[in-house]
JSON list of C-alpha atoms in Angstrom, two decimals:
[
{"chain": "A", "resi": 708, "resn": "LEU", "atom": "CA", "xyz": [14.62, -4.23, 7.69]},
{"chain": "A", "resi": 709, "resn": "ARG", "atom": "CA", "xyz": [15.16, -0.62, 8.49]},
{"chain": "A", "resi": 710, "resn": "PRO", "atom": "CA", "xyz": [12.68, 0.71, 11.04]},
{"chain": "A", "resi": 711, "resn": "ASN", "atom": "CA", "xyz": [11.55, 3.70, 8.98]},
{"chain": "A", "resi": 712, "resn": "ARG", "atom": "CA", "xyz": [11.35, 1.90, 5.64]},
{"chain": "A", "resi": 713, "resn": "ALA", "atom": "CA", "xyz": [7.54, 1.65, 5.73]},
{"chain": "A", "resi": 714, "resn": "ARG", "atom": "CA", "xyz": [7.26, 5.41, 6.27]},
{"chain": "A", "resi": 715, "resn": "VAL", "atom": "CA", "xyz": [9.43, 6.03, 3.22]},
{"chain": "A", "resi": 716, "resn": "ASP", "atom": "CA", "xyz": [7.25, 3.69, 1.14]},
{"chain": "A", "resi": 717, "resn": "ILE", "atom": "CA", "xyz": [4.11, 5.51, 2.31]},
{"chain": "A", "resi": 718, "resn": "ALA", "atom": "CA", "xyz": [5.59, 8.91, 1.48]},
{"chain": "A", "resi": 719, "resn": "PHE", "atom": "CA", "xyz": [6.54, 7.74, -2.01]},
{"chain": "A", "resi": 720, "resn": "GLY", "atom": "CA", "xyz": [3.06, 6.28, -2.44]},
{"chain": "A", "resi": 721, "resn": "GLN", "atom": "CA", "xyz": [1.46, 9.57, -1.51]},
{"chain": "A", "resi": 722, "resn": "LEU", "atom": "CA", "xyz": [3.70, 11.47, -3.92]},
{"chain": "A", "resi": 723, "resn": "ASP", "atom": "CA", "xyz": [2.90, 8.99, -6.68]},
{"chain": "A", "resi": 724, "resn": "GLU", "atom": "CA", "xyz": [-0.82, 9.50, -6.08]},
{"chain": "A", "resi": 725, "resn": "LEU", "atom": "CA", "xyz": [-0.44, 13.27, -6.30]},
{"chain": "A", "resi": 726, "resn": "GLU", "atom": "CA", "xyz": [1.28, 12.79, -9.64]},
{"chain": "A", "resi": 727, "resn": "GLY", "atom": "CA", "xyz": [-1.43, 10.41, -10.85]},
{"chain": "A", "resi": 728, "resn": "LEU", "atom": "CA", "xyz": [0.90, 7.41, -10.85]},
{"chain": "A", "resi": 729, "resn": "LEU", "atom": "CA", "xyz": [-1.53, 4.98, -9.26]},
{"chain": "A", "resi": 730, "resn": "ASP", "atom": "CA", "xyz": [0.34, 1.81, -10.20]},
{"chain": "A", "resi": 731, "resn": "ASP", "atom": "CA", "xyz": [3.49, 3.13, -8.57]},
{"chain": "A", "resi": 732, "resn": "ALA", "atom": "CA", "xyz": [1.52, 4.30, -5.54]},
{"chain": "A", "resi": 733, "resn": "LEU", "atom": "CA", "xyz": [0.04, 0.85, -5.15]},
{"chain": "A", "resi": 734, "resn": "LYS", "atom": "CA", "xyz": [3.49, -0.76, -5.31]},
{"chain": "A", "resi": 735, "resn": "ASN", "atom": "CA", "xyz": [4.75, 1.59, -2.59]},
{"chain": "A", "resi": 736, "resn": "TYR", "atom": "CA", "xyz": [1.75, 1.07, -0.32]},
{"chain": "A", "resi": 737, "resn": "ALA", "atom": "CA", "xyz": [1.97, -2.71, -0.75]},
{"chain": "A", "resi": 738, "resn": "ARG", "atom": "CA", "xyz": [5.68, -2.54, 0.09]},
{"chain": "A", "resi": 739, "resn": "ALA", "atom": "CA", "xyz": [4.87, -0.53, 3.24]},
{"chain": "A", "resi": 740, "resn": "LEU", "atom": "CA", "xyz": [2.51, -3.31, 4.30]},
{"chain": "A", "resi": 741, "resn": "GLU", "atom": "CA", "xyz": [5.23, -5.89, 3.60]},
{"chain": "A", "resi": 742, "resn": "HIS", "atom": "CA", "xyz": [7.54, -3.87, 5.84]},
{"chain": "A", "resi": 743, "resn": "GLY", "atom": "CA", "xyz": [5.05, -4.17, 8.69]},
{"chain": "A", "resi": 744, "resn": "ASP", "atom": "CA", "xyz": [2.92, -1.05, 8.46]},
{"chain": "A", "resi": 745, "resn": "VAL", "atom": "CA", "xyz": [-0.68, -1.64, 9.53]},
{"chain": "A", "resi": 746, "resn": "GLN", "atom": "CA", "xyz": [-2.06, 1.91, 9.50]},
{"chain": "A", "resi": 747, "resn": "GLU", "atom": "CA", "xyz": [-5.72, 1.85, 8.60]},
{"chain": "A", "resi": 748, "resn": "THR", "atom": "CA", "xyz": [-5.28, 4.53, 5.94]},
{"chain": "A", "resi": 749, "resn": "VAL", "atom": "CA", "xyz": [-2.50, 2.60, 4.20]},
{"chain": "A", "resi": 750, "resn": "VAL", "atom": "CA", "xyz": [-4.46, -0.66, 4.28]},
{"chain": "A", "resi": 751, "resn": "ARG", "atom": "CA", "xyz": [-7.59, 1.08, 3.00]},
{"chain": "A", "resi": 752, "resn": "ARG", "atom": "CA", "xyz": [-5.81, 2.86, 0.17]},
{"chain": "A", "resi": 753, "resn": "THR", "atom": "CA", "xyz": [-3.98, -0.31, -0.89]},
{"chain": "A", "resi": 754, "resn": "VAL", "atom": "CA", "xyz": [-7.27, -2.22, -1.02]},
{"chain": "A", "resi": 755, "resn": "GLU", "atom": "CA", "xyz": [-8.96, 0.62, -2.92]},
{"chain": "A", "resi": 756, "resn": "LEU", "atom": "CA", "xyz": [-6.21, 0.76, -5.52]},
{"chain": "A", "resi": 757, "resn": "TYR", "atom": "CA", "xyz": [-6.27, -3.01, -6.03]},
{"chain": "A", "resi": 758, "resn": "ARG", "atom": "CA", "xyz": [-10.03, -2.81, -6.52]},
{"chain": "A", "resi": 759, "resn": "LEU", "atom": "CA", "xyz": [-9.70, 0.06, -9.01]},
{"chain": "A", "resi": 760, "resn": "LYS", "atom": "CA", "xyz": [-7.37, -2.18, -11.03]},
{"chain": "A", "resi": 761, "resn": "GLY", "atom": "CA", "xyz": [-9.91, -5.02, -10.88]},
{"chain": "A", "resi": 762, "resn": "GLN", "atom": "CA", "xyz": [-7.63, -7.08, -8.66]},
{"chain": "A", "resi": 763, "resn": "ASP", "atom": "CA", "xyz": [-10.20, -7.99, -6.04]},
{"chain": "A", "resi": 764, "resn": "GLU", "atom": "CA", "xyz": [-8.37, -11.18, -5.05]},
{"chain": "A", "resi": 765, "resn": "LYS", "atom": "CA", "xyz": [-5.29, -9.17, -4.10]},
{"chain": "A", "resi": 766, "resn": "ALA", "atom": "CA", "xyz": [-7.47, -6.72, -2.18]},
{"chain": "A", "resi": 767, "resn": "VAL", "atom": "CA", "xyz": [-8.97, -9.57, -0.19]},
{"chain": "A", "resi": 768, "resn": "GLY", "atom": "CA", "xyz": [-5.48, -11.01, 0.28]},
{"chain": "A", "resi": 769, "resn": "VAL", "atom": "CA", "xyz": [-4.34, -7.78, 1.93]},
{"chain": "A", "resi": 770, "resn": "LEU", "atom": "CA", "xyz": [-7.21, -7.98, 4.38]},
{"chain": "A", "resi": 771, "resn": "ASN", "atom": "CA", "xyz": [-6.64, -11.67, 5.04]},
{"chain": "A", "resi": 772, "resn": "ASP", "atom": "CA", "xyz": [-2.94, -11.06, 5.67]},
{"chain": "A", "resi": 773, "resn": "LEU", "atom": "CA", "xyz": [-3.82, -8.32, 8.12]},
{"chain": "A", "resi": 774, "resn": "ALA", "atom": "CA", "xyz": [-6.26, -10.60, 9.94]},
{"chain": "A", "resi": 775, "resn": "THR", "atom": "CA", "xyz": [-3.53, -13.20, 10.49]},
{"chain": "A", "resi": 776, "resn": "LYS", "atom": "CA", "xyz": [-0.97, -10.76, 11.94]}
]
């Protein structure tokens, strides 16, 4: 892992959101979490995007994963 990889994923996620590419934004935010980011805003936005897609189980999974770290 590269130490700044999560920041890059977050930046791409934010750009994707600005362009209306919510699926891509979600992929980038989820990748940031996989790379160890635990910023509240990133977690919240990832959960919100999963819920918008009707993927509540994945949203809960994100929170459960965070609780076990």
